[in-house]
Amino acid sequence: MNQVHGAAFFTIRDSALDARPYSLTGQTVDKASYTQPRYGLTLGGPLKIPKLFHSDKTFFFLNWTGTRSTSPFNAVATVPSALERGGDFSRSVANGPVTIYDPLTGSPFPGNVIPVTRIDPAAQGLLKYFPNANQSGLVQNYQYVTSVPSNSDNLGVRVNQTLTSKDRLAGGFNYQHRSGERAQTFGYLDDSGGSGYSLNLTWTRNIRAGLVNTARASLNRNTNSTTPFFAFGDNVAALLGIAGTSTSPINYGPPNISFTNFGTLTDASPVSRHDQTVSVNDSLLIVHGKHNVTVGGEYKRQQINSISDTNARGTFAFSGIATSAFDANGQPLSGTGFDLADFLLGRPQSSSIRFGNADTYFRAPGYSVFAQDDWRVKSNLSLSLGLRYEFQPPFREKYNRLANLDIAPGFLGVASVLPGGTGAYTGAFPASLIDSDRNNIGPRLGLAWKPYPKKSLQVRAGYGLYYNGSVYNQDAFRLAQQPPFAETGTVTTSLANVLTLANGFAATPSQQIKNTYAVDRGYRVGYAQTWSASVQTDLPHSLIMEVGYLGTKGTRLDIQRLPNRAAPGSVLTAEERRLIGDAVGFTYDSSVGNSIYHAGQVRVTRRFRRGASFNTLYTYSKSIDNASTIGGGGAVVVQDDTNLAAERGLSSFDQRHTLTSSFMITSPVTDKVNGWKGRLLKDWTLSGGFTANSGTPLTANVLGNQSNTAGSGSVGSGRADASGLPIDGGRFFDLAAFTLPPSGRYGDAARNTIPGPSLFAINLSFGRSFSLGERRRIEFRADSTNTTNLVSFTRLGTTVNASDYGLPTAASGMRTVTLQARFRF
């Protein structure tokens, strides 16, 4: 169409139309006041500038969208009661009543009350950063509801130019600007923002019949920034006598504080990040007989420039170990000790801190080449044969400010190594400190077959191998935050080195090697192999049925371990417990994980007929792994470094049953109905769908004074013991199915054995468009999510010795309504 056309739209979602968020505490809470308008404009057509430019060979497309919205935020946590703030724990619970012991005498505090004179001044000063309870009870007694701003503008422009009968040129420009705030559980708001733009230019040349070349160049730049709530405020650490933290004003504020039974005190880390990617690629299409062959390649160069201190204020973890009673082997007794009591005494279980070398400049090229042949073997058989090679080397830092560990065989020794240096055990290291993986060849195969030309039966199958080249991003940042370029340390309390709030960050390990993170120099890029097969056929009444299978195998997945520690129950000193005496405990990242996923699928589709259509898909699947880093999970530090087999279990994203369905129904009234009834009732459309799926599995774990106090202090990776009772039962699962492990050994419960809560939601959309002339239409629509307003829990408390064990800790959103108007011209 040789004229300008386009559309304008406006949508709005407002708290007045939405349901109240679900209250996990069962008590009524206020609904946040918010509104979310979104608007936009699209235009396209021949480019005409009066008196300046006009060409029938130049076309433009413009798209602009914007938002000026506020979004609801709802969080639930447990905060100290008034009695607990004053040191009175006579009514406190942690999966049962608690008894606190005086670490100076080894005897119980009389009445479970800490004398006011024993409360640490730094702890007293930090208490003001914890909100008071606003709900009843001792557990989940705090709920924070607010709305936070989120604004954005997006502009896209594209111009297509026909140069000659053989040459076409297309250029694009996209720009985005965003700003907003992020809320934390305790009411602290962090500022965030960013902007980005991309440029691309594509030249297509028809060299001759059956031979087409396409060349493309692009530039992408993106910036992100985060300013923490406490930045540039009070130097809390200095005021409270907490030594060893960063002195930069952007890192001012209280330390991060985590508990077993209470909410975490935290805000964001400061970030200023600038990313840039330049890429050039070319592809050649060759059409020859029954073959459509495409060959090509790409070169890209990535830059990540960042200014950030990830843990400059430090983190304290309180477990209850200081106020526990101990058996004859020096192991804490269950039912004794309380995390908040440790806090008031100023006695953390562990501390960690990392700052310095904040500005980093990472660089990495990337190369790929490919060839693909779409081969129509017969009229009823097509094959797709492809091969792709990718080379994505690890990032290097522009000024060589990286540090890794050279590992001796069997972890009998380690040595710090810098870019280009020579390790004591494995020789010379590259500038990236990780050897490049150059063997990433990925085949691609596909088949489409119609065995009976006169019948509807179709068979499809495929196989592909895909590499995860982006895995190097996370390693570069962590290798840059290591000595000698950064201050870093993770320390666990012991009889010989008692940690306090005052000295927890200043405590200097006696070991010469203080690196807390290392990557296997032979780390190889993980990959996923996927294979699929399906059979499709037509059924009566405009129905189509498809039955299929999908499999995925992940190989060389990311696993993080703590090799420099002894088994729990060791009674040696902190230094003697480590296998490598001159090094602190460190996290070791290697690509030794694997996974397997199988899924059977049945899809039934009804073609649009008589004003109705639908598409329903049921999937029965199972995923098993020892590292859920492909598919939606995250890296977890293994419980026992000497027993990786114990990590194998259901994937954190495993969902056994998933049923989704979508439909569309149009008004049966046609133009045959005259008068006002016909005009009013025709052209309405009702569409929507529902989702029903089983939950993702959860792991029963232990914290508090049972969490690996004999090892190097890996808090959070210890699992519970399986009691032998069935897991099914109770509100979500049988709480008695898991117990605390005996002192001196790891828990034997497997990963992800607790079935997570299921989900069911219905979404609907209802609307109509009206004709305003030959080329103009206006459309009105109302969209609703979770229309029936059913609650679906998304997270449960699974720490067996925590106060929220077995309780829901998060829920999905309740019903929302969005109104939209769109004008087309």
XYZ file of C-alpha atoms in Angstrom, residues 545-825:
281
model
C -4.181 -34.114 16.847
C -0.438 -34.192 17.379
C 1.472 -36.648 19.592
C 5.118 -35.915 20.258
C 8.204 -36.587 22.303
C 10.980 -34.176 23.345
C 14.273 -35.060 24.992
C 17.138 -32.869 26.181
C 20.480 -33.905 27.625
C 22.670 -31.299 29.296
C 26.401 -31.969 29.459
C 29.281 -30.097 31.115
C 26.940 -28.088 33.296
C 28.089 -25.704 36.003
C 28.757 -27.168 39.476
C 30.123 -25.223 42.439
C 31.943 -27.035 45.237
C 33.839 -26.362 48.465
C 36.841 -28.687 48.191
C 38.925 -27.148 50.984
C 37.044 -28.453 53.989
C 36.781 -31.600 56.060
C 33.677 -33.612 56.801
C 31.273 -32.365 59.475
C 32.022 -33.490 62.977
C 35.746 -32.763 62.777
C 37.071 -31.575 66.115
C 40.229 -29.961 64.761
C 40.872 -26.239 64.577
C 39.638 -24.253 61.596
C 43.091 -24.381 59.991
C 43.593 -28.106 60.640
C 40.213 -28.983 59.191
C 41.205 -27.700 55.754
C 42.878 -30.060 53.319
C 45.034 -27.212 51.995
C 46.429 -25.550 55.079
C 47.761 -22.352 53.450
C 44.448 -21.475 51.726
C 41.087 -20.325 53.043
C 37.898 -22.130 52.122
C 37.018 -21.344 48.511
C 34.240 -22.047 46.024
C 35.431 -24.043 43.015
C 33.486 -23.814 39.759
C 33.794 -26.635 37.243
C 31.816 -28.004 34.298
C 31.141 -31.548 35.469
C 27.352 -31.491 35.819
C 24.785 -33.213 33.617
C 21.038 -33.483 33.159
C 18.391 -35.441 31.271
C 14.850 -34.377 30.351
C 12.078 -36.434 28.744
C 8.634 -35.162 27.794
C 5.616 -36.668 26.071
C 3.110 -34.263 24.566
C -0.424 -34.445 23.173
C -1.859 -31.444 21.351
C -5.431 -31.064 20.072
C -6.250 -28.058 17.891
C -9.545 -26.973 16.427
C -9.284 -24.820 13.322
C -11.334 -21.659 13.350
C -14.786 -22.776 12.307
C -18.235 -21.430 13.009
C -16.769 -18.689 15.129
C -14.664 -20.834 17.469
C -11.180 -22.339 17.762
C -9.009 -23.783 20.513
C -5.548 -25.214 21.126
C -4.898 -27.584 24.057
C -1.521 -29.057 25.007
C -0.779 -31.617 27.721
C 2.836 -32.391 28.663
C 4.028 -35.194 30.899
C 7.706 -34.717 31.678
C 10.536 -35.484 34.053
C 13.918 -33.807 34.456
C 16.830 -35.143 36.520
C 20.206 -33.510 37.065
C 22.952 -32.739 39.514
C 23.072 -29.078 38.480
C 19.950 -27.228 37.331
C 21.866 -24.619 35.340
C 20.147 -25.337 32.013
C 16.383 -24.976 32.032
C 15.745 -22.252 34.577
C 17.514 -23.263 37.775
C 20.543 -21.732 39.440
C 23.907 -22.926 40.637
C 23.894 -24.436 44.139
C 26.976 -25.265 46.175
C 27.067 -29.038 46.652
C 26.606 -30.394 50.153
C 29.476 -32.916 50.174
C 32.381 -32.264 47.844
C 33.456 -35.904 48.068
C 30.058 -37.263 47.029
C 28.781 -35.541 43.891
C 26.501 -38.525 43.243
C 24.368 -37.370 46.192
C 23.518 -34.207 44.231
C 21.584 -36.101 41.571
C 17.855 -35.596 41.873
C 14.880 -33.906 40.271
C 15.678 -30.641 38.529
C 14.584 -27.515 40.339
C 12.381 -26.683 37.309
C 10.860 -30.171 36.962
C 7.085 -30.112 36.398
C 5.499 -33.524 35.968
C 2.152 -32.392 34.540
C 1.405 -29.267 32.509
C -1.908 -28.542 30.804
C -2.441 -25.350 28.816
C -5.329 -24.373 26.623
C -6.281 -21.303 24.635
C -9.488 -20.510 22.787
C -11.247 -17.833 20.757
C -14.995 -17.392 20.278
C -16.591 -14.748 18.093
C -20.130 -13.483 18.240
C -22.491 -15.678 16.169
C -24.434 -12.591 15.080
C -23.812 -11.800 11.385
C -24.719 -9.044 8.959
C -28.026 -10.859 8.369
C -29.289 -9.439 11.662
C -30.468 -5.941 10.830
C -31.085 -2.931 12.971
C -29.593 -1.869 16.226
C -29.439 -5.435 17.576
C -27.139 -6.515 14.778
C -24.879 -3.495 15.145
C -24.657 -4.022 18.910
C -24.103 -7.775 19.071
C -21.876 -8.666 16.111
C -18.052 -8.732 15.994
C -17.489 -9.347 19.719
C -14.607 -11.691 20.556
C -13.974 -13.672 23.726
C -10.563 -15.287 24.015
C -8.408 -16.634 26.771
C -6.998 -19.777 28.238
C -6.029 -21.610 31.341
C -2.893 -23.151 32.762
C -2.782 -26.033 35.221
C 0.496 -27.560 36.260
C 2.078 -29.461 39.107
C 4.599 -27.604 41.202
C 8.363 -27.561 40.958
C 10.136 -29.610 43.659
C 11.792 -28.194 46.776
C 14.650 -29.351 48.989
C 14.474 -29.941 52.736
C 17.493 -28.235 54.246
C 18.939 -27.203 57.579
C 20.215 -23.896 58.869
C 20.708 -22.635 62.379
C 23.294 -24.263 64.570
C 23.150 -27.488 62.532
C 24.465 -25.979 59.289
C 27.930 -27.421 58.747
C 29.674 -25.636 61.577
C 32.589 -28.067 61.373
C 33.437 -27.406 57.742
C 34.490 -24.169 56.100
C 31.221 -22.450 56.827
C 29.047 -23.132 53.792
C 25.780 -21.891 55.195
C 22.724 -22.915 53.201
C 23.809 -26.044 51.314
C 23.220 -28.557 54.118
C 20.268 -30.887 53.664
C 17.969 -32.504 56.203
C 17.689 -36.161 57.093
C 14.899 -38.288 55.607
C 12.939 -39.879 58.458
C 11.551 -42.674 56.263
C 7.953 -41.475 56.525
C 6.025 -40.703 53.312
C 6.484 -37.137 52.099
C 2.904 -36.793 50.892
C 0.539 -35.545 53.572
C -0.243 -32.484 55.621
C -1.164 -29.167 54.087
C 1.609 -29.296 51.501
C 3.821 -32.174 52.662
C 4.332 -34.227 55.821
C 6.643 -32.201 58.054
C 7.656 -35.360 59.896
C 9.220 -36.761 56.711
C 12.373 -34.773 57.464
C 14.452 -34.321 60.597
C 17.746 -32.804 61.636
C 20.754 -34.974 60.763
C 22.745 -36.438 63.658
C 25.750 -34.429 64.791
C 28.843 -35.149 62.784
C 27.435 -36.055 59.358
C 25.624 -34.611 56.365
C 21.885 -35.016 55.928
C 20.804 -37.918 53.709
C 17.663 -36.382 52.181
C 17.979 -36.072 48.417
C 17.663 -32.845 46.474
C 14.193 -31.708 45.434
C 12.070 -34.412 47.041
C 9.299 -32.115 48.334
C 6.498 -31.636 45.763
C 5.920 -27.923 45.259
C 2.439 -26.328 45.215
C 0.464 -26.701 41.993
C -0.800 -23.807 39.888
C -4.120 -23.117 38.206
C -5.046 -19.865 36.490
C -7.633 -18.686 33.950
C -7.039 -15.623 31.774
C -9.740 -13.976 29.664
C -9.949 -11.230 27.066
C -13.140 -9.624 25.739
C -13.387 -6.950 23.084
C -14.578 -5.649 19.772
C -13.416 -3.463 16.907
C -15.559 -0.862 15.104
C -15.133 0.305 11.526
C -14.867 4.083 11.093
C -14.468 4.108 7.349
C -12.541 2.317 4.660
C -9.130 2.468 6.389
C -9.944 3.287 9.991
C -10.932 1.024 12.864
C -11.083 1.421 16.606
C -10.760 -1.511 18.987
C -11.677 -1.841 22.666
C -10.586 -4.768 24.800
C -10.516 -5.829 28.453
C -7.920 -8.389 29.576
C -7.961 -10.254 32.852
C -5.335 -12.508 34.436
C -6.270 -15.056 37.117
C -9.888 -14.196 36.414
C -11.268 -16.567 39.050
C -8.954 -15.017 41.673
C -7.563 -18.337 42.909
C -4.445 -18.277 45.065
C -1.409 -20.285 43.968
C 1.510 -20.552 46.367
C 4.923 -20.245 44.769
C 7.307 -20.882 47.677
C 7.283 -22.864 50.920
C 9.436 -22.837 54.018
C 11.544 -26.008 53.789
C 14.176 -25.396 56.474
C 13.318 -28.023 59.064
C 14.688 -26.101 62.049
C 13.238 -22.710 61.094
C 10.113 -21.087 62.456
C 8.394 -20.973 59.033
C 8.943 -24.690 58.251
C 5.992 -25.936 56.194
C 4.378 -22.520 55.796
C 3.767 -20.812 52.436
C 6.185 -17.901 52.032
C 5.083 -16.462 48.673
C 2.026 -16.488 46.405
C 1.377 -15.609 42.781
C -0.588 -12.531 41.791
C -4.327 -12.335 42.200
C -6.807 -11.098 39.569
C -5.771 -8.130 37.429
C -7.744 -6.222 34.785
C -6.236 -4.225 31.909
C -8.253 -1.986 29.566
C -7.032 -1.230 26.049
C -8.074 1.057 23.199
C -6.419 0.857 19.754
C -6.999 3.074 16.704
C -5.868 1.826 13.281
C -5.600 4.033 10.229
